Tab-separated table of C-alpha atoms in Angstrom:
chain	number	residue	atom	x	y	z
A	6	GLU	CA	91.246	27.591	33.792
A	7	ALA	CA	87.987	27.751	34.648
A	8	GLY	CA	87.251	24.118	37.375
A	9	VAL	CA	83.808	22.946	37.114
A	10	THR	CA	80.795	24.913	37.513
A	11	GLN	CA	77.039	23.378	38.953
A	12	PHE	CA	73.926	25.291	38.509
A	13	PRO	CA	71.873	26.510	40.383
A	14	SER	CA	73.537	26.812	43.432
A	15	HIS	CA	70.524	25.283	45.561
A	16	SER	CA	67.349	24.593	44.437
A	17	VAL	CA	63.984	23.791	46.095
A	18	ILE	CA	61.129	22.486	45.132
A	19	GLU	CA	58.339	20.583	46.078
A	20	LYS	CA	57.709	16.766	46.295
A	21	GLY	CA	56.550	15.708	42.589
A	22	GLN	CA	57.754	18.262	40.960
A	23	THR	CA	60.405	18.132	38.263
A	24	VAL	CA	63.609	20.136	39.301
A	25	THR	CA	66.980	19.674	36.585
A	26	LEU	CA	71.099	19.842	37.652
A	27	ARG	CA	73.376	20.852	35.081
A	28	CYS	CA	77.694	20.516	35.314
A	29	ASP	CA	80.070	22.322	32.778
A	30	PRO	CA	83.074	19.819	32.613
A	31	ILE	CA	87.221	21.495	32.781
A	32	SER	CA	87.403	21.967	29.096
A	33	GLY	CA	89.041	18.761	27.234
A	34	HIS	CA	88.215	16.549	30.397
A	35	ASP	CA	85.780	13.964	28.565
A	36	ASN	CA	85.295	12.048	32.132
A	37	LEU	CA	81.997	13.707	33.585
A	38	TYR	CA	80.652	12.093	37.529
A	39	TRP	CA	77.951	12.101	39.286
A	40	TYR	CA	77.889	12.525	43.257
A	41	ARG	CA	75.098	13.127	45.642
A	42	ARG	CA	75.476	14.029	49.479
A	43	VAL	CA	72.208	12.936	51.708
A	44	MET	CA	72.244	15.514	54.995
A	45	GLY	CA	75.215	13.213	57.210
A	46	LYS	CA	76.563	11.028	54.992
A	47	GLU	CA	79.197	9.934	52.884
A	48	ILE	CA	79.091	11.437	48.986
A	49	LYS	CA	78.196	7.936	47.356
A	50	PHE	CA	79.096	8.136	43.530
A	51	LEU	CA	75.489	8.467	41.077
A	52	LEU	CA	77.629	7.765	37.408
A	53	HIS	CA	80.010	8.641	34.693
A	54	PHE	CA	80.232	9.677	31.190
A	55	VAL	CA	82.514	9.007	29.491
A	56	LYS	CA	82.101	11.971	26.381
A	57	GLU	CA	78.816	11.598	25.390
A	58	SER	CA	79.001	6.932	26.996
A	59	LYS	CA	77.194	6.677	29.734
A	60	GLN	CA	80.457	4.498	31.559
A	61	ASP	CA	78.994	3.610	34.754
A	62	GLU	CA	75.445	4.188	35.940
A	63	SER	CA	75.472	2.065	38.730
A	64	GLY	CA	74.066	4.457	41.563
A	65	MET	CA	71.126	5.334	39.987
A	66	PRO	CA	68.803	5.565	42.951
A	67	ASN	CA	65.750	4.564	40.764
A	68	ASN	CA	64.133	5.854	36.746
A	69	ARG	CA	62.964	9.008	38.559
A	70	PHE	CA	66.851	10.158	37.872
A	71	LEU	CA	68.105	10.564	34.228
A	72	ALA	CA	71.357	11.465	33.242
A	73	GLU	CA	72.087	12.971	29.913
A	74	ARG	CA	75.766	14.190	28.408
A	75	THR	CA	75.178	15.959	24.391
A	76	GLY	CA	77.840	16.715	22.132
A	77	GLY	CA	79.954	15.219	25.378
A	78	THR	CA	80.235	18.698	26.208
A	79	TYR	CA	78.193	19.893	28.912
A	80	SER	CA	75.537	17.722	31.596
A	81	THR	CA	72.317	17.665	32.876
A	82	LEU	CA	70.500	15.899	35.883
A	83	LYS	CA	66.784	15.697	35.805
A	84	VAL	CA	64.799	14.379	38.985
A	85	GLN	CA	61.902	13.196	37.875
A	86	PRO	CA	59.339	13.630	39.857
A	87	ALA	CA	60.957	14.356	42.981
A	88	GLU	CA	60.731	13.131	46.558
A	89	LEU	CA	61.567	13.889	50.072
A	90	GLU	CA	64.042	11.182	50.020
A	91	ASP	CA	65.793	12.959	46.902
A	92	SER	CA	67.175	15.557	49.044
A	93	GLY	CA	70.946	16.175	49.545
A	94	VAL	CA	73.937	17.918	47.979
A	95	TYR	CA	74.561	16.827	44.124
A	96	PHE	CA	77.920	17.114	43.156
A	97	CYS	CA	79.467	17.017	39.472
A	98	ALA	CA	83.984	15.057	38.950
A	99	SER	CA	85.865	15.983	35.792
A	100	SER	CA	88.528	14.244	34.787
A	101	ARG	CA	90.929	14.143	31.431
A	102	ILE	CA	91.065	10.567	30.397
A	103	GLN	CA	93.848	8.328	31.067
A	104	GLY	CA	94.985	4.888	32.564
A	105	GLY	CA	93.234	4.312	36.001
A	106	VAL	CA	91.696	6.395	37.629
A	107	GLY	CA	92.822	10.227	36.977
A	108	GLU	CA	92.572	12.431	39.605
A	109	GLN	CA	88.756	13.906	39.693
A	110	TYR	CA	87.986	17.908	39.967
A	111	PHE	CA	85.149	18.290	41.856
A	112	GLY	CA	82.693	21.262	41.486
A	113	PRO	CA	80.690	23.389	44.209
A	114	GLY	CA	77.216	21.542	44.231
A	115	THR	CA	73.728	21.665	43.720
A	116	ARG	CA	72.043	21.689	47.324
A	117	LEU	CA	68.338	20.537	46.729
A	118	THR	CA	65.591	20.708	49.101
A	119	VAL	CA	62.465	18.749	48.470
A	120	THR	CA	59.480	19.939	50.738
B	1	ALA	CA	83.345	-5.495	48.522
B	2	GLN	CA	85.334	-1.622	48.426
B	3	LYS	CA	85.027	0.375	51.543
B	4	VAL	CA	86.751	3.293	52.626
B	5	THR	CA	86.226	4.410	56.865
B	6	GLN	CA	87.091	7.676	58.712
B	7	ALA	CA	86.759	6.532	61.872
B	8	GLN	CA	86.988	9.585	63.215
B	9	THR	CA	83.271	11.772	62.844
B	10	GLU	CA	84.754	14.865	64.634
B	11	ILE	CA	87.987	16.436	65.489
B	12	SER	CA	88.511	20.077	67.809
B	13	VAL	CA	91.789	21.050	68.403
B	14	VAL	CA	93.514	24.182	69.381
B	15	GLU	CA	95.576	26.555	66.046
B	16	LYS	CA	99.673	25.033	65.851
B	17	GLU	CA	98.520	21.726	67.062
B	18	ASP	CA	99.153	18.457	65.173
B	19	VAL	CA	95.897	16.511	64.394
B	20	THR	CA	96.375	13.450	62.401
B	21	LEU	CA	92.868	11.907	60.368
B	22	ASP	CA	92.910	8.990	59.658
B	23	CYS	CA	91.130	6.302	56.766
B	24	VAL	CA	91.622	3.069	56.051
B	25	TYR	CA	90.430	1.474	53.240
B	26	GLU	CA	89.460	-2.021	51.907
B	27	THR	CA	90.742	-3.897	48.186
B	28	ARG	CA	90.801	-7.447	46.757
B	29	ASP	CA	91.356	-5.117	43.762
B	30	THR	CA	95.809	-5.147	43.542
B	31	THR	CA	95.318	-1.989	40.769
B	32	TYR	CA	93.267	1.121	43.304
B	33	TYR	CA	93.916	4.725	44.268
B	34	LEU	CA	93.290	6.415	47.771
B	35	PHE	CA	92.385	9.938	47.194
B	36	TRP	CA	91.976	13.247	49.883
B	37	TYR	CA	89.615	15.844	50.016
B	38	LYS	CA	88.937	18.867	51.459
B	39	GLN	CA	85.461	20.848	51.562
B	40	PRO	CA	85.668	23.530	53.633
B	41	PRO	CA	82.385	25.469	54.873
B	42	SER	CA	81.823	26.811	51.155
B	43	GLY	CA	80.457	23.204	50.512
B	44	GLU	CA	83.427	22.760	46.555
B	45	LEU	CA	85.335	19.916	47.112
B	46	VAL	CA	89.412	20.233	47.073
B	47	PHE	CA	91.404	18.179	45.755
B	48	LEU	CA	94.582	17.288	47.563
B	49	ILE	CA	96.359	14.092	46.385
B	50	ARG	CA	95.582	10.636	44.562
B	51	ARG	CA	98.221	7.581	45.612
B	52	ASN	CA	98.155	4.301	42.877
B	53	SER	CA	98.406	1.411	45.595
B	54	PHE	CA	101.669	0.174	43.880
B	55	ASP	CA	103.626	4.479	45.580
B	56	GLU	CA	104.058	3.279	48.989
B	57	GLN	CA	106.313	6.285	49.375
B	58	ASN	CA	104.766	8.650	51.887
B	59	GLU	CA	104.271	12.219	50.554
B	60	ILE	CA	104.457	15.377	52.414
B	61	SER	CA	103.492	18.990	50.924
B	62	GLY	CA	103.911	22.199	53.158
B	63	ARG	CA	102.130	21.822	56.722
B	64	TYR	CA	100.938	18.906	54.906
B	65	SER	CA	102.018	14.431	54.867
B	66	TRP	CA	100.410	11.761	54.492
B	67	ASN	CA	101.217	8.094	55.546
B	68	PHE	CA	100.552	4.758	53.120
B	69	GLN	CA	101.365	1.928	54.579
B	70	LYS	CA	99.733	-1.217	52.430
B	71	SER	CA	99.868	-3.461	55.653
B	72	THR	CA	97.543	-1.909	57.535
B	73	SER	CA	95.071	-0.777	54.637
B	74	SER	CA	95.628	2.934	56.157
B	75	PHE	CA	96.612	5.928	54.254
B	76	ASN	CA	96.169	8.463	56.876
B	77	PHE	CA	96.924	12.581	56.802
B	78	THR	CA	98.154	14.923	59.422
B	79	ILE	CA	98.366	18.864	59.362
B	80	THR	CA	101.547	19.435	60.723
B	81	ALA	CA	100.686	22.864	62.546
B	82	SER	CA	96.925	23.083	61.909
B	83	GLN	CA	95.243	27.145	61.686
B	84	VAL	CA	92.194	28.421	61.549
B	85	VAL	CA	92.254	27.903	57.314
B	86	ASP	CA	92.433	23.914	58.286
B	87	SER	CA	89.062	24.468	59.794
B	88	ALA	CA	86.573	22.194	57.605
B	89	VAL	CA	85.869	18.206	56.145
B	90	TYR	CA	87.931	15.970	55.119
B	91	PHE	CA	87.046	13.213	52.357
B	92	CYS	CA	89.094	10.094	52.291
B	93	ALA	CA	87.946	8.235	49.068
B	94	LEU	CA	89.397	4.873	46.805
B	95	GLY	CA	89.044	4.483	43.190
B	96	TRP	CA	90.359	1.140	41.594
B	97	GLY	CA	90.573	0.124	38.109
B	98	LEU	CA	93.212	-1.499	35.884
B	99	ILE	CA	96.312	0.464	34.008
B	100	TYR	CA	94.389	0.710	30.687
B	101	ASN	CA	90.833	1.079	32.556
B	102	GLN	CA	88.981	4.681	31.392
B	103	GLY	CA	87.754	7.018	34.595
B	104	GLY	CA	86.606	5.011	37.366
B	105	LYS	CA	83.869	5.864	40.228
B	106	LEU	CA	85.239	6.802	43.655
B	107	ILE	CA	83.990	5.460	46.645
B	108	PHE	CA	84.494	7.766	49.919
B	109	GLY	CA	84.669	7.372	54.263
B	110	GLN	CA	82.031	9.629	55.797
B	111	GLY	CA	84.447	12.183	56.580
B	112	THR	CA	86.058	13.812	59.843
B	113	GLU	CA	84.997	17.024	60.183
B	114	LEU	CA	88.411	19.530	61.812
B	115	SER	CA	87.549	22.023	63.552
B	116	VAL	CA	90.823	24.912	64.722
B	117	LYS	CA	90.245	26.845	66.910
B	118	PRO	CA	92.799	30.100	67.483
């Protein structure tokens, strides 16, 4: 089975521009998560979808970040307008519906550089 | 509040040495889950293990073993006879929630960078 895929693998944009990151979860995984790692720091949770619904968006830093998951399949994370502090690696993960906290399988990440 | 601490930022060993990566967690929940992930130089996060708070039995998988001790809130990871391919950043993570809840976010430690030299 194919793993979690993310596109693009690397994006370099200028401050003030808009960037959209895409995540395709493992087929059949209803849980989809976004995480971010800023250089040298820990990986931090951004938000969690169950199918197309936002289950938890407590980690979203501000309203410049907008996540969608139309149809409960792939998800996009848009940053508009991007700021320098948004630079980092954005990971997407997915897991099956099950009790408790299941195994989350991560994608390779998108490295975002804001100059 | 939930927290994961990996006090070792970097570890360097010579091939064939055993190495233990420490992980200490904090949570008030009685139902929680602990994870280890490996991030090789290629960048992806590779799932290694998931344990729930009701299962303190240690686990061994090949050269990897995990020691879960609730009394000390620790979930340490040992690599026996390390190899150069084990060089990576290793993350410990904590998730929590009732058994019938769906999903649940993970809280990560800062990671331990392991370098295995030939």
